[in-house]
Short mmCIF file of C-alpha atoms and ligand atoms in Angstrom, two decimals:
data_model
loop_
_atom_site.label_atom_id
_atom_site.label_comp_id
_atom_site.label_asym_id
_atom_site.label_seq_id
_atom_site.Cartn_x
_atom_site.Cartn_y
_atom_site.Cartn_z
CA MET H 1 -71.87 -51.90 10.41
CA THR H 2 -74.24 -50.27 12.63
CA THR H 3 -78.03 -50.38 12.30
CA ASP H 4 -78.82 -47.08 14.10
CA ASP H 5 -80.44 -44.24 12.19
CA ALA H 6 -77.86 -41.55 12.21
CA ARG H 7 -80.47 -38.69 12.16
CA GLN H 8 -82.40 -39.95 15.15
CA PRO H 9 -81.93 -37.44 17.88
CA GLY H 10 -79.96 -38.76 20.76
CA SER H 11 -78.74 -41.84 18.89
CA PRO H 12 -75.18 -42.86 19.72
CA LEU H 13 -74.28 -41.85 16.14
CA THR H 14 -75.18 -38.32 16.65
CA THR H 15 -71.68 -37.51 17.97
CA LEU H 16 -70.13 -39.59 15.27
CA LEU H 17 -72.07 -37.46 12.76
CA GLU H 18 -70.51 -34.42 14.13
CA THR H 19 -67.12 -35.59 14.40
CA SER H 20 -66.69 -37.93 11.50
CA PRO H 21 -66.74 -36.36 8.06
CA HIS H 22 -67.56 -39.82 6.50
CA LEU H 23 -70.73 -40.77 7.94
CA PRO H 24 -71.44 -44.66 8.41
CA CYS H 25 -75.07 -45.19 7.98
CA GLY H 26 -77.31 -48.08 9.02
CA THR H 27 -80.79 -48.90 7.82
CA PRO H 28 -82.66 -45.81 8.14
CA ARG H 29 -85.97 -45.75 9.97
CA HIS H 30 -87.21 -42.12 9.25
CA SER H 31 -88.65 -41.18 5.91
CA LEU H 32 -88.59 -37.57 4.68
CA SER H 33 -91.68 -35.77 4.13
CA GLY H 34 -92.59 -34.01 0.94
CA SER H 35 -92.56 -34.99 -2.79
CA ALA H 36 -89.26 -36.31 -4.41
CA GLU H 37 -89.15 -32.97 -6.17
CA THR H 38 -88.98 -30.91 -2.94
CA SER H 39 -86.69 -33.16 -1.28
CA ALA H 40 -84.36 -33.24 -4.12
CA LEU H 41 -84.40 -29.55 -4.14
CA HIS H 42 -83.83 -29.56 -0.43
CA ALA H 43 -80.75 -31.67 -0.76
CA GLY H 44 -79.47 -29.06 -3.33
CA TRP H 45 -79.31 -31.16 -6.52
CA ARG H 46 -79.19 -28.95 -9.50
CA PHE H 47 -78.75 -30.95 -12.74
CA ASP H 48 -77.79 -29.84 -16.08
CA ASN H 49 -77.70 -32.66 -18.73
CA SER H 50 -75.50 -31.38 -21.31
CA TYR H 51 -74.15 -34.76 -22.31
CA ALA H 52 -77.58 -36.04 -22.53
CA ARG H 53 -78.39 -33.20 -25.02
CA LEU H 54 -75.62 -34.39 -27.47
CA PRO H 55 -76.82 -36.59 -30.35
CA ASP H 56 -78.05 -40.08 -29.76
CA ALA H 57 -74.70 -41.70 -30.95
CA PHE H 58 -72.91 -40.26 -27.66
CA HIS H 59 -75.05 -42.34 -25.18
CA SER H 60 -78.08 -44.54 -24.59
CA ARG H 61 -80.79 -43.47 -22.23
CA VAL H 62 -81.12 -46.02 -19.52
CA ASN H 63 -82.40 -45.95 -15.86
CA PRO H 64 -80.67 -47.78 -13.10
CA THR H 65 -82.01 -51.08 -12.18
CA PRO H 66 -83.69 -50.85 -8.79
CA VAL H 67 -82.22 -52.89 -5.88
CA ALA H 68 -83.87 -54.88 -3.15
CA GLU H 69 -82.71 -53.06 -0.06
CA PRO H 70 -80.88 -49.59 -0.49
CA ARG H 71 -78.74 -48.71 2.43
CA LEU H 72 -76.28 -46.02 2.77
CA VAL H 73 -72.96 -47.29 3.97
CA LEU H 74 -70.69 -44.12 3.69
CA LEU H 75 -71.43 -40.52 2.90
CA ASN H 76 -68.58 -38.03 2.22
CA ARG H 77 -69.91 -34.98 4.08
CA PRO H 78 -67.00 -32.59 3.14
CA LEU H 79 -67.56 -33.30 -0.48
CA ALA H 80 -71.20 -32.97 -0.28
CA GLU H 81 -70.75 -29.62 1.33
CA SER H 82 -68.15 -28.47 -1.31
CA LEU H 83 -70.75 -29.44 -4.12
CA GLY H 84 -73.53 -27.27 -2.32
CA LEU H 85 -75.46 -30.39 -1.25
CA ASP H 86 -77.01 -30.71 2.16
CA PRO H 87 -75.35 -33.54 4.01
CA ALA H 88 -78.18 -33.83 6.37
CA ALA H 89 -80.55 -34.42 3.48
CA LEU H 90 -78.28 -37.14 2.11
CA THR H 91 -78.57 -39.58 4.95
CA GLY H 92 -82.28 -40.74 4.78
CA PRO H 93 -84.05 -43.43 2.87
CA GLU H 94 -84.60 -41.05 0.08
CA ALA H 95 -80.84 -40.60 -0.15
CA ALA H 96 -80.23 -44.35 0.07
CA ALA H 97 -82.64 -44.64 -2.93
CA TRP H 98 -80.70 -41.98 -4.84
CA PHE H 99 -77.35 -43.55 -4.14
CA THR H 100 -78.60 -46.87 -5.48
CA GLY H 101 -80.44 -45.62 -8.33
CA ASN H 102 -83.91 -46.72 -6.94
CA LYS H 103 -84.93 -43.02 -7.30
CA ILE H 104 -83.72 -40.51 -9.66
CA PRO H 105 -83.07 -37.02 -8.29
CA HIS H 106 -85.31 -34.33 -9.71
CA GLY H 107 -83.78 -32.94 -12.88
CA ALA H 108 -81.39 -35.74 -13.69
CA GLU H 109 -81.55 -37.54 -17.13
CA PRO H 110 -79.70 -40.93 -16.75
CA ILE H 111 -77.66 -42.13 -19.64
CA ALA H 112 -74.76 -44.63 -20.31
CA GLN H 113 -71.95 -43.18 -22.26
CA ALA H 114 -70.58 -44.76 -25.40
CA TYR H 115 -66.88 -45.23 -25.78
CA ALA H 116 -64.22 -47.43 -26.99
CA GLY H 117 -60.76 -48.10 -25.76
CA HIS H 118 -57.35 -49.77 -26.23
CA GLN H 119 -57.29 -52.47 -23.62
CA TYR H 120 -53.80 -53.90 -23.21
CA GLY H 121 -53.15 -52.56 -26.68
CA ASN H 122 -56.31 -53.81 -28.47
CA LEU H 123 -59.08 -51.46 -29.66
CA THR H 124 -62.47 -52.60 -28.36
CA ARG H 125 -65.90 -51.06 -28.32
CA LEU H 126 -66.91 -50.60 -24.68
CA GLY H 127 -69.29 -47.98 -23.01
CA ASP H 128 -70.64 -47.64 -19.58
CA GLY H 129 -71.45 -51.31 -18.88
CA ARG H 130 -72.13 -50.81 -15.12
CA ALA H 131 -72.15 -47.14 -14.75
CA ILE H 132 -74.89 -44.63 -15.28
CA LEU H 133 -74.49 -40.98 -15.54
CA LEU H 134 -77.23 -39.03 -13.78
CA GLY H 135 -76.05 -35.72 -15.30
CA GLU H 136 -73.93 -32.74 -14.33
CA HIS H 137 -74.61 -31.18 -10.94
CA CYS H 138 -74.12 -27.41 -11.01
CA THR H 139 -72.56 -26.13 -7.74
CA PRO H 140 -73.51 -22.73 -6.17
CA GLY H 141 -70.11 -21.57 -7.51
CA GLY H 142 -71.17 -22.21 -11.09
CA ARG H 143 -68.94 -25.49 -11.50
CA HIS H 144 -70.23 -28.65 -13.23
CA PHE H 145 -69.54 -32.10 -11.89
CA ASP H 146 -70.57 -35.47 -13.43
CA ILE H 147 -72.61 -37.44 -10.97
CA GLN H 148 -72.23 -41.11 -11.83
CA LEU H 149 -73.66 -44.24 -10.25
CA LYS H 150 -71.11 -47.24 -10.57
CA GLY H 151 -72.52 -50.65 -10.25
CA SER H 152 -76.26 -49.57 -10.88
CA GLY H 153 -77.24 -52.20 -13.28
CA PRO H 154 -76.94 -53.42 -16.90
CA THR H 155 -76.87 -50.94 -19.95
CA ILE H 156 -76.77 -51.72 -23.75
CA TYR H 157 -72.94 -51.77 -23.25
CA SER H 158 -72.80 -54.46 -20.62
CA ARG H 159 -71.85 -57.17 -22.92
CA ARG H 160 -71.81 -60.28 -20.78
CA GLY H 161 -71.37 -58.46 -17.57
CA ASP H 162 -74.09 -57.99 -14.83
CA GLY H 163 -73.81 -54.23 -14.56
CA ARG H 164 -73.13 -54.67 -10.80
CA ALA H 165 -70.26 -54.04 -8.44
CA ALA H 166 -69.28 -55.58 -5.17
CA LEU H 167 -69.09 -53.70 -1.90
CA GLY H 168 -65.31 -54.28 -1.31
CA PRO H 169 -64.03 -52.84 -4.65
CA MET H 170 -66.39 -49.77 -4.32
CA LEU H 171 -65.10 -49.08 -0.71
CA ARG H 172 -61.60 -49.56 -2.19
CA GLU H 173 -62.26 -46.87 -4.91
CA TYR H 174 -63.79 -44.59 -2.20
CA LEU H 175 -60.70 -44.92 0.07
CA ILE H 176 -58.03 -44.49 -2.64
CA SER H 177 -59.69 -41.73 -4.61
CA GLU H 178 -60.20 -39.77 -1.35
CA ALA H 179 -56.52 -40.49 -0.47
CA MET H 180 -55.36 -39.26 -3.82
CA HIS H 181 -57.38 -36.04 -3.32
CA ALA H 182 -55.86 -35.45 0.07
CA LEU H 183 -52.39 -35.98 -1.56
CA ASN H 184 -53.17 -33.08 -3.76
CA ILE H 185 -53.36 -35.12 -6.90
CA PRO H 186 -56.27 -34.49 -9.44
CA THR H 187 -58.83 -37.31 -9.21
CA THR H 188 -62.41 -38.14 -9.39
CA ARG H 189 -64.04 -38.26 -5.88
CA SER H 190 -66.39 -40.55 -4.09
CA LEU H 191 -69.52 -39.06 -2.58
CA ALA H 192 -71.21 -42.15 -1.32
CA VAL H 193 -71.20 -45.87 -1.12
CA ALA H 194 -74.67 -47.70 -0.73
CA GLY H 195 -75.49 -51.37 -0.20
CA THR H 196 -77.99 -53.03 -2.53
CA GLY H 197 -78.96 -55.88 -0.24
CA GLU H 198 -78.39 -58.08 -3.28
CA PRO H 199 -75.48 -60.49 -3.89
CA VAL H 200 -73.27 -60.15 -6.90
CA PHE H 201 -71.78 -63.34 -8.16
CA ARG H 202 -68.02 -63.29 -8.76
CA GLU H 203 -65.96 -66.31 -7.81
CA GLU H 204 -68.30 -66.35 -4.86
CA PRO H 205 -71.43 -64.45 -3.83
CA LEU H 206 -70.33 -60.97 -2.51
CA PRO H 207 -72.36 -58.08 -1.08
CA GLY H 208 -73.40 -55.62 -3.92
CA ALA H 209 -72.88 -51.97 -3.68
CA VAL H 210 -73.11 -48.84 -5.76
CA LEU H 211 -70.53 -45.97 -5.67
CA THR H 212 -71.51 -42.43 -6.37
CA ARG H 213 -68.50 -41.06 -8.40
CA ILE H 214 -67.94 -37.28 -8.85
CA ALA H 215 -65.82 -36.13 -11.88
CA ALA H 216 -64.95 -33.12 -13.82
CA SER H 217 -66.16 -35.24 -16.65
CA HIS H 218 -66.03 -38.89 -17.92
CA LEU H 219 -64.55 -37.78 -21.28
CA ARG H 220 -61.80 -40.15 -22.10
CA VAL H 221 -59.44 -40.92 -24.75
CA GLY H 222 -61.69 -43.73 -25.60
CA THR H 223 -64.63 -41.42 -26.16
CA PHE H 224 -62.71 -39.97 -29.10
CA GLU H 225 -61.64 -43.43 -30.21
CA TYR H 226 -65.27 -44.46 -30.35
CA PHE H 227 -66.17 -41.82 -32.99
CA ALA H 228 -62.78 -41.94 -34.87
CA ALA H 229 -63.31 -45.87 -35.30
CA ARG H 230 -66.71 -45.27 -36.81
CA GLY H 231 -65.26 -42.60 -39.08
CA ASP H 232 -67.91 -40.21 -37.59
CA ILE H 233 -66.11 -36.83 -38.26
CA GLY H 234 -69.08 -34.64 -37.70
CA ASN H 235 -69.58 -36.05 -34.01
CA LEU H 236 -65.75 -36.05 -33.50
CA ARG H 237 -65.77 -32.33 -34.10
CA LEU H 238 -68.76 -31.88 -31.89
CA LEU H 239 -67.01 -33.89 -29.17
CA ALA H 240 -63.72 -31.89 -29.32
CA ASP H 241 -65.87 -28.77 -29.09
CA TYR H 242 -67.89 -30.12 -26.07
CA THR H 243 -64.61 -31.21 -24.44
CA LEU H 244 -62.84 -27.82 -24.97
CA ARG H 245 -65.99 -26.06 -23.54
CA ARG H 246 -65.90 -28.17 -20.43
CA HIS H 247 -62.28 -28.24 -19.72
CA CYS H 248 -60.50 -25.37 -21.48
CA PRO H 249 -63.06 -22.93 -22.63
CA GLU H 250 -60.28 -20.26 -23.35
CA ARG H 251 -59.12 -22.42 -26.19
CA VAL H 252 -62.56 -22.79 -28.04
CA GLU H 253 -62.05 -19.65 -30.06
CA SER H 254 -58.34 -20.35 -30.84
CA GLU H 255 -57.04 -20.82 -34.35
CA ASN H 256 -56.78 -24.60 -34.22
CA PRO H 257 -58.99 -25.68 -31.31
CA ALA H 258 -58.28 -29.40 -31.97
CA LEU H 259 -54.45 -28.86 -31.62
CA GLY H 260 -55.22 -26.81 -28.54
CA LEU H 261 -57.17 -29.64 -26.88
CA LEU H 262 -54.27 -32.01 -27.82
CA GLU H 263 -51.71 -29.68 -26.31
CA GLU H 264 -53.85 -29.33 -23.16
CA VAL H 265 -54.50 -32.98 -22.66
CA ILE H 266 -50.71 -33.66 -23.07
CA GLU H 267 -49.83 -31.12 -20.63
CA ARG H 268 -52.34 -32.39 -17.95
CA GLN H 269 -51.12 -36.03 -18.32
CA ALA H 270 -47.57 -35.08 -18.15
CA ALA H 271 -48.45 -33.16 -14.87
CA LEU H 272 -50.61 -35.93 -13.46
CA LEU H 273 -48.08 -38.74 -14.22
CA ALA H 274 -45.34 -36.83 -12.28
CA GLN H 275 -47.77 -36.55 -9.37
CA TRP H 276 -48.47 -40.36 -9.45
CA MET H 277 -44.71 -41.03 -9.53
CA ARG H 278 -44.17 -38.57 -6.53
CA VAL H 279 -46.31 -40.77 -4.31
CA GLY H 280 -45.69 -44.16 -5.65
CA PHE H 281 -49.07 -44.73 -7.20
CA VAL H 282 -49.65 -47.66 -9.66
CA HIS H 283 -52.73 -47.24 -11.58
CA GLY H 284 -52.84 -50.84 -12.79
CA VAL H 285 -55.03 -50.61 -15.85
CA MET H 286 -54.01 -47.53 -18.01
CA ASN H 287 -56.14 -48.64 -20.82
CA THR H 288 -57.19 -45.67 -22.98
CA ASP H 289 -60.87 -45.81 -21.68
CA ASN H 290 -59.26 -45.05 -18.31
CA MET H 291 -57.42 -41.94 -19.25
CA ALA H 292 -59.53 -38.92 -18.37
CA LEU H 293 -59.14 -35.92 -20.83
CA SER H 294 -59.80 -33.61 -17.70
CA GLY H 295 -56.37 -34.78 -16.26
CA GLU H 296 -58.03 -36.51 -13.27
CA THR H 297 -57.08 -40.00 -12.07
CA ILE H 298 -59.86 -42.21 -12.96
CA ASP H 299 -61.08 -45.84 -12.57
CA TYR H 300 -59.57 -47.24 -9.40
CA GLY H 301 -59.43 -50.92 -10.19
CA PRO H 302 -56.31 -52.95 -9.41
CA CYS H 303 -54.43 -49.84 -8.43
CA ALA H 304 -51.92 -49.91 -5.46
CA PHE H 305 -49.08 -47.88 -4.00
CA ILE H 306 -45.56 -49.30 -3.93
CA ASP H 307 -43.86 -49.99 -0.49
CA ALA H 308 -40.19 -50.81 -1.55
CA TYR H 309 -39.00 -48.63 -4.49
CA ASP H 310 -39.06 -50.72 -7.76
CA PRO H 311 -39.88 -49.42 -11.08
CA ALA H 312 -41.05 -53.00 -12.14
CA ALA H 313 -43.62 -53.15 -9.32
CA VAL H 314 -46.86 -54.74 -10.69
CA PHE H 315 -49.89 -55.49 -8.54
CA SER H 316 -52.71 -56.33 -10.99
CA SER H 317 -53.31 -60.14 -11.22
CA ILE H 318 -54.05 -59.82 -15.01
CA ASP H 319 -50.97 -57.66 -15.92
CA HIS H 320 -48.84 -60.67 -16.85
CA HIS H 321 -46.25 -58.87 -18.81
CA GLY H 322 -45.90 -55.63 -16.63
CA ARG H 323 -47.46 -53.39 -19.27
CA TYR H 324 -48.63 -51.02 -16.64
CA ALA H 325 -45.72 -51.39 -14.15
CA PHE H 326 -44.80 -48.44 -11.89
CA GLY H 327 -41.92 -47.09 -13.89
CA ARG H 328 -43.64 -47.72 -17.29
CA GLN H 329 -46.45 -45.45 -16.55
CA PRO H 330 -45.14 -42.28 -18.17
CA GLY H 331 -44.38 -44.25 -21.38
CA ILE H 332 -47.83 -45.75 -21.45
CA ALA H 333 -49.34 -42.29 -20.96
CA SER H 334 -47.32 -41.25 -24.05
CA TRP H 335 -48.62 -44.21 -25.97
CA ASN H 336 -52.16 -43.40 -25.04
CA LEU H 337 -51.77 -39.86 -26.04
CA ALA H 338 -50.53 -40.95 -29.47
CA ARG H 339 -53.85 -42.96 -29.70
CA PHE H 340 -55.56 -39.68 -28.71
CA ALA H 341 -53.78 -37.62 -31.38
CA GLU H 342 -54.62 -40.25 -34.00
CA THR H 343 -58.28 -39.71 -33.44
CA LEU H 344 -57.86 -36.02 -33.87
CA LEU H 345 -56.07 -36.19 -37.29
CA PRO H 346 -59.26 -35.66 -39.42
CA ILE H 347 -60.10 -32.36 -37.53
CA LEU H 348 -56.40 -31.05 -36.99
CA HIS H 349 -55.98 -30.10 -40.52
CA ALA H 350 -57.54 -30.69 -43.91
CA GLU H 351 -54.19 -31.77 -45.36
CA PRO H 352 -53.32 -35.29 -43.74
CA ALA H 353 -49.68 -34.74 -43.84
CA THR H 354 -49.92 -31.34 -42.21
CA ALA H 355 -52.26 -33.03 -39.45
CA ILE H 356 -49.66 -35.77 -38.79
CA ALA H 357 -46.86 -33.20 -38.59
CA GLN H 358 -48.79 -31.11 -36.11
CA ALA H 359 -49.90 -34.13 -34.09
CA ASN H 360 -46.21 -35.45 -33.97
CA GLU H 361 -44.87 -32.10 -32.94
CA ALA H 362 -47.31 -31.98 -29.93
CA LEU H 363 -46.61 -35.55 -28.87
CA GLU H 364 -43.01 -34.97 -28.79
CA THR H 365 -43.45 -32.45 -26.21
CA PHE H 366 -44.78 -35.07 -23.69
CA SER H 367 -41.40 -36.37 -22.59
CA GLY H 368 -39.94 -32.89 -21.88
CA ARG H 369 -43.13 -31.79 -20.16
CA PHE H 370 -43.25 -34.97 -17.86
CA GLN H 371 -39.40 -34.62 -17.09
CA HIS H 372 -40.03 -30.97 -16.20
CA HIS H 373 -42.75 -31.88 -13.76
CA TRP H 374 -40.97 -34.89 -12.38
CA LEU H 375 -37.80 -33.04 -11.73
CA ALA H 376 -39.92 -30.28 -9.96
CA ALA H 377 -41.46 -32.92 -7.78
CA LEU H 378 -38.07 -34.52 -6.97
CA ARG H 379 -36.65 -31.22 -6.07
CA ALA H 380 -39.54 -30.67 -3.80
CA LYS H 381 -39.08 -34.11 -2.24
CA LEU H 382 -35.35 -33.36 -1.60
CA GLY H 383 -36.09 -29.79 -0.33
CA LEU H 384 -34.17 -28.27 -3.23
CA LEU H 385 -35.18 -24.61 -3.49
CA THR H 386 -32.73 -23.48 -6.04
CA VAL H 387 -31.84 -25.18 -9.52
CA GLU H 388 -28.61 -26.85 -10.23
CA SER H 389 -27.79 -28.81 -13.27
CA GLU H 390 -26.84 -31.97 -11.28
CA ASP H 391 -30.15 -32.09 -9.36
CA ALA H 392 -31.62 -34.86 -11.71
CA SER H 393 -28.63 -37.14 -11.16
CA LEU H 394 -28.60 -36.46 -7.42
CA ALA H 395 -32.23 -37.74 -7.27
CA ALA H 396 -31.56 -40.62 -9.71
CA ASP H 397 -28.78 -41.76 -7.48
CA LEU H 398 -31.06 -41.88 -4.52
CA LEU H 399 -33.61 -43.88 -6.43
CA ARG H 400 -30.95 -46.33 -7.68
CA TRP H 401 -29.81 -46.86 -4.14
CA MET H 402 -33.40 -47.29 -2.89
CA HIS H 403 -33.97 -50.02 -5.56
CA GLU H 404 -30.78 -51.92 -4.76
CA ALA H 405 -31.37 -51.71 -0.97
CA GLY H 406 -35.12 -52.56 -1.36
CA ALA H 407 -35.73 -49.40 0.56
CA ASP H 408 -39.23 -48.24 1.22
CA TYR H 409 -40.17 -45.31 -1.02
CA THR H 410 -42.48 -43.34 1.26
CA SER H 411 -40.52 -43.73 4.58
CA THR H 412 -37.09 -43.15 2.98
CA PHE H 413 -38.14 -39.70 1.60
CA ARG H 414 -40.17 -38.74 4.67
CA ASN H 415 -37.29 -39.48 7.02
CA LEU H 416 -34.56 -37.99 4.93
CA ARG H 417 -32.11 -35.82 7.00
CA PRO H 418 -28.93 -34.41 5.79
CA HIS H 419 -25.72 -35.73 6.92
CA GLY H 420 -24.49 -33.82 10.11
CA ALA H 421 -27.93 -32.57 10.90
CA PRO H 422 -28.63 -32.27 14.77
CA GLY H 423 -29.67 -35.59 16.05
CA THR H 424 -28.88 -37.52 12.81
CA GLU H 425 -26.60 -40.44 13.08
CA ALA H 426 -24.34 -41.47 10.19
CA SER H 427 -26.08 -44.05 8.25
CA ALA H 428 -24.36 -47.73 8.61
CA ASP H 429 -25.04 -48.19 4.72
CA PRO H 430 -22.03 -46.64 2.96
CA GLY H 431 -23.82 -46.20 -0.30
CA PHE H 432 -26.62 -44.23 1.49
CA ALA H 433 -24.04 -42.29 3.57
CA THR H 434 -22.08 -41.13 0.63
CA TRP H 435 -25.36 -39.89 -1.04
CA GLN H 436 -26.49 -38.25 2.12
CA GLN H 437 -23.11 -36.29 2.27
CA ARG H 438 -23.57 -35.05 -1.37
CA TRP H 439 -27.17 -34.08 -0.62
CA ALA H 440 -26.07 -32.19 2.56
CA ALA H 441 -23.47 -30.38 0.43
CA ARG H 442 -26.15 -29.41 -2.17
CA LEU H 443 -28.47 -28.06 0.52
CA ALA H 444 -25.66 -26.10 2.13
CA ARG H 445 -25.21 -24.36 -1.37
CA GLN H 446 -28.75 -22.82 -1.20
CA PRO H 447 -29.50 -19.89 1.11
CA GLN H 448 -32.84 -21.25 2.69
CA PRO H 449 -32.63 -22.48 6.24
CA TRP H 450 -33.40 -26.04 7.21
CA THR H 451 -36.76 -25.05 8.42
CA GLU H 452 -37.80 -23.89 5.08
CA VAL H 453 -36.41 -26.96 3.42
CA GLN H 454 -38.29 -29.16 5.79
CA ARG H 455 -41.46 -27.31 5.12
CA ILE H 456 -41.47 -28.10 1.42
CA MET H 457 -40.28 -31.58 2.06
CA ILE H 458 -43.19 -32.59 4.39
CA THR H 459 -45.64 -31.18 2.03
CA HIS H 460 -44.35 -33.26 -0.86
CA ASN H 461 -43.35 -36.50 0.96
CA PRO H 462 -46.44 -38.04 2.52
CA ALA H 463 -46.19 -39.80 5.89
CA VAL H 464 -49.23 -41.90 5.26
CA ILE H 465 -50.17 -43.53 2.12
CA PRO H 466 -52.94 -46.40 1.54
CA ARG H 467 -50.45 -49.31 1.78
CA ASN H 468 -51.84 -52.46 0.43
CA HIS H 469 -51.61 -54.61 3.47
CA GLN H 470 -53.49 -51.87 5.42
CA VAL H 471 -56.18 -51.43 2.77
CA GLU H 472 -56.69 -55.27 2.47
CA THR H 473 -57.16 -55.51 6.42
CA ALA H 474 -59.61 -52.70 6.42
CA LEU H 475 -61.66 -54.09 3.55
CA VAL H 476 -61.76 -57.60 4.90
CA ALA H 477 -63.02 -56.01 8.26
CA ALA H 478 -65.68 -54.05 6.39
CA THR H 479 -66.96 -56.67 4.07
CA ILE H 480 -66.50 -59.85 6.04
CA ALA H 481 -66.82 -58.81 9.65
CA GLU H 482 -69.10 -56.13 8.68
CA ASP H 483 -67.02 -53.86 10.90
CA LEU H 484 -66.25 -50.34 9.42
CA GLY H 485 -64.07 -49.23 12.15
CA PRO H 486 -60.63 -50.05 10.68
CA PHE H 487 -61.79 -48.58 7.32
CA GLU H 488 -62.88 -45.45 8.94
CA ARG H 489 -59.61 -45.08 10.84
CA LEU H 490 -57.58 -45.62 7.79
CA LEU H 491 -59.73 -43.10 5.82
CA ALA H 492 -59.41 -40.63 8.67
CA ALA H 493 -55.48 -41.09 8.59
CA LEU H 494 -55.48 -40.73 4.79
CA ALA H 495 -57.36 -37.43 4.98
CA ARG H 496 -54.12 -35.83 6.42
CA PRO H 497 -51.43 -37.74 4.76
CA TYR H 498 -48.65 -35.22 5.21
CA GLU H 499 -49.12 -35.15 8.98
CA ALA H 500 -47.12 -37.62 10.99
CA ALA H 501 -48.22 -36.53 14.37
CA ASP H 502 -50.94 -38.85 16.14
CA GLN H 503 -51.08 -41.11 13.24
CA PRO H 504 -51.15 -44.71 14.29
CA ASP H 505 -47.59 -46.28 14.19
CA GLY H 506 -48.67 -49.10 11.78
CA LEU H 507 -49.74 -46.58 9.26
CA LEU H 508 -46.35 -44.80 9.10
CA ASN H 509 -44.29 -47.90 8.68
CA PRO H 510 -43.73 -50.24 5.79
CA PRO H 511 -45.35 -53.66 5.97
CA PRO H 512 -43.60 -56.12 8.41
CA LYS H 513 -40.97 -58.14 6.65
CA GLY H 514 -42.67 -61.29 5.26
CA THR H 515 -46.08 -59.66 4.53
CA PRO H 516 -47.02 -61.08 1.23
CA VAL H 517 -47.17 -58.64 -1.68
CA CYS H 518 -50.82 -58.11 -2.37
CA ARG H 519 -52.34 -59.01 -5.70
CA THR H 520 -55.04 -56.54 -6.73
CA PHE H 521 -58.09 -57.39 -9.03
CA CYS H 522 -60.25 -55.55 -11.32
CA GLY H 523 -63.22 -54.24 -9.64
CA THR H 524 -65.62 -56.41 -11.60
P1 AMP T 601 -62.89 -51.27 -16.34
O1 AMP T 601 -61.96 -52.17 -16.47
O2 AMP T 601 -63.51 -51.06 -14.98
O3 AMP T 601 -62.39 -49.86 -16.93
O4 AMP T 601 -64.17 -51.62 -17.43
C1 AMP T 601 -63.87 -51.90 -18.65
C2 AMP T 601 -65.20 -52.10 -19.40
O5 AMP T 601 -65.88 -53.18 -18.90
C3 AMP T 601 -66.14 -50.91 -19.23
O6 AMP T 601 -67.02 -50.92 -20.39
C4 AMP T 601 -67.09 -51.38 -18.16
O7 AMP T 601 -68.39 -50.79 -18.25
C5 AMP T 601 -67.08 -52.81 -18.46
N1 AMP T 601 -67.55 -53.61 -17.12
C6 AMP T 601 -66.74 -53.80 -16.08
N2 AMP T 601 -67.40 -54.51 -15.18
C7 AMP T 601 -68.69 -54.84 -15.60
C8 AMP T 601 -69.85 -55.35 -15.09
N3 AMP T 601 -69.70 -56.16 -13.98
N4 AMP T 601 -70.83 -55.50 -15.90
C9 AMP T 601 -70.97 -54.92 -17.16
N5 AMP T 601 -69.84 -54.26 -17.69
C10 AMP T 601 -68.66 -54.16 -16.94
MG1 MG T 602 -62.91 -48.01 -17.07
#
């Protein structure tokens, strides 16, 4: 990593600053003038602290623990701009202090949030053990986003953990969350990674870092489980009202707001899971504390993307029974939603039997909703612009062939060409060739020309995804060789995942045969 001050006029990084949206920063040499307050205002921070204003049971007030040597490693300039923050004011020592928690931006009221969660099926009391919410930043457009520091020191919820995070996993979350965003999938975002100058001790000492995470909120299924487990109906009702106000204000005044909330969360998860399946994303740790009620993908720990299509694909080193395998994810989402519905029973209806009936009726819609979104995604992946009853089986047969052939999920979809298309040779694989003819006949039954079919296909079948072997190579270079180059090139490619032109060949292709399947680890 470079040690030049990016803001120094004429420094070699000046051009990088202008061309690279993700600014790598070295140890800054310039200090900003003015008080913390004026510089915070100058950067554009505008905090509301609505979660901190909720009763004490919701959180614990805690400041980040200062670190030895705050140093900005990455700044997401486009994201900063879209939040109404001034990227130029986010590159100096003051910003490095904000992004490690050494200084609190003006107006923030740091807290750790209380929550519980079913982890691998068992209910546990958790809470932010290594994350601190600074508050909600209000954008000039009036939207509110949580600003959270991850790895910023212990809280009362840390149990035996150190409250810290290592650089590798924080860069990994930055990379994959930004890739998901570019793939048009709802997700938390990453604004910055800052080094702490302190080691964290895992199996070995690793460089410590803090990630600044941006989220529509950090409300989770586990937040409701926390109050339900305590039998705290008053706060449960307050939480439901708060969640609705943040995520579906139009439902606040509805006849049964708790039921509206349940339906909304079910719908958002059904849509989200279909999008994960569309790009081959395996979350890896779908515990209920990692399911956001906003419908955003959250908590990038041992996640990964499949190469060869395999519903049983598991990457997490601790998921021994494949609970969170690729193909099981919609079923797990449904299980998590049932846990969510259970927490709502006391506020759904005064009559328990009626509450259970309402919850079940809502839960039963998940499968149909997911199938609807998944079939729509498959139609787009296959360029089907009209609706035929056999579309689901056409798609299922391709997936079955891919599984049997061990075909790469991403490149198979991306490279699909109908039988007989100009420049397309007949496939040597009879199974695939038969399917390809069926698909060509299906395309011929719709009026849209091939150019239109292609347009929808290339916007739903990415050319570039964060393949495990590429991610690992980039992270090794960044953390061990202290060379951010490969990471930045991968990040740049993943910012335009649907464009194949000018992308490095290695990123468009599946891993070479014999590349070991990567194991992924929780970011602890
Ligand atoms: P996760 O698996 O990242 O969703 O985390 C599950 C729980 O463990 C959450 O309550 C985290 O805050 C907590 N946790 C994870 N890592 C640490 C750590 N290093 N120190 C303290 N708490 C942690
Ligand atoms: Mg978590």
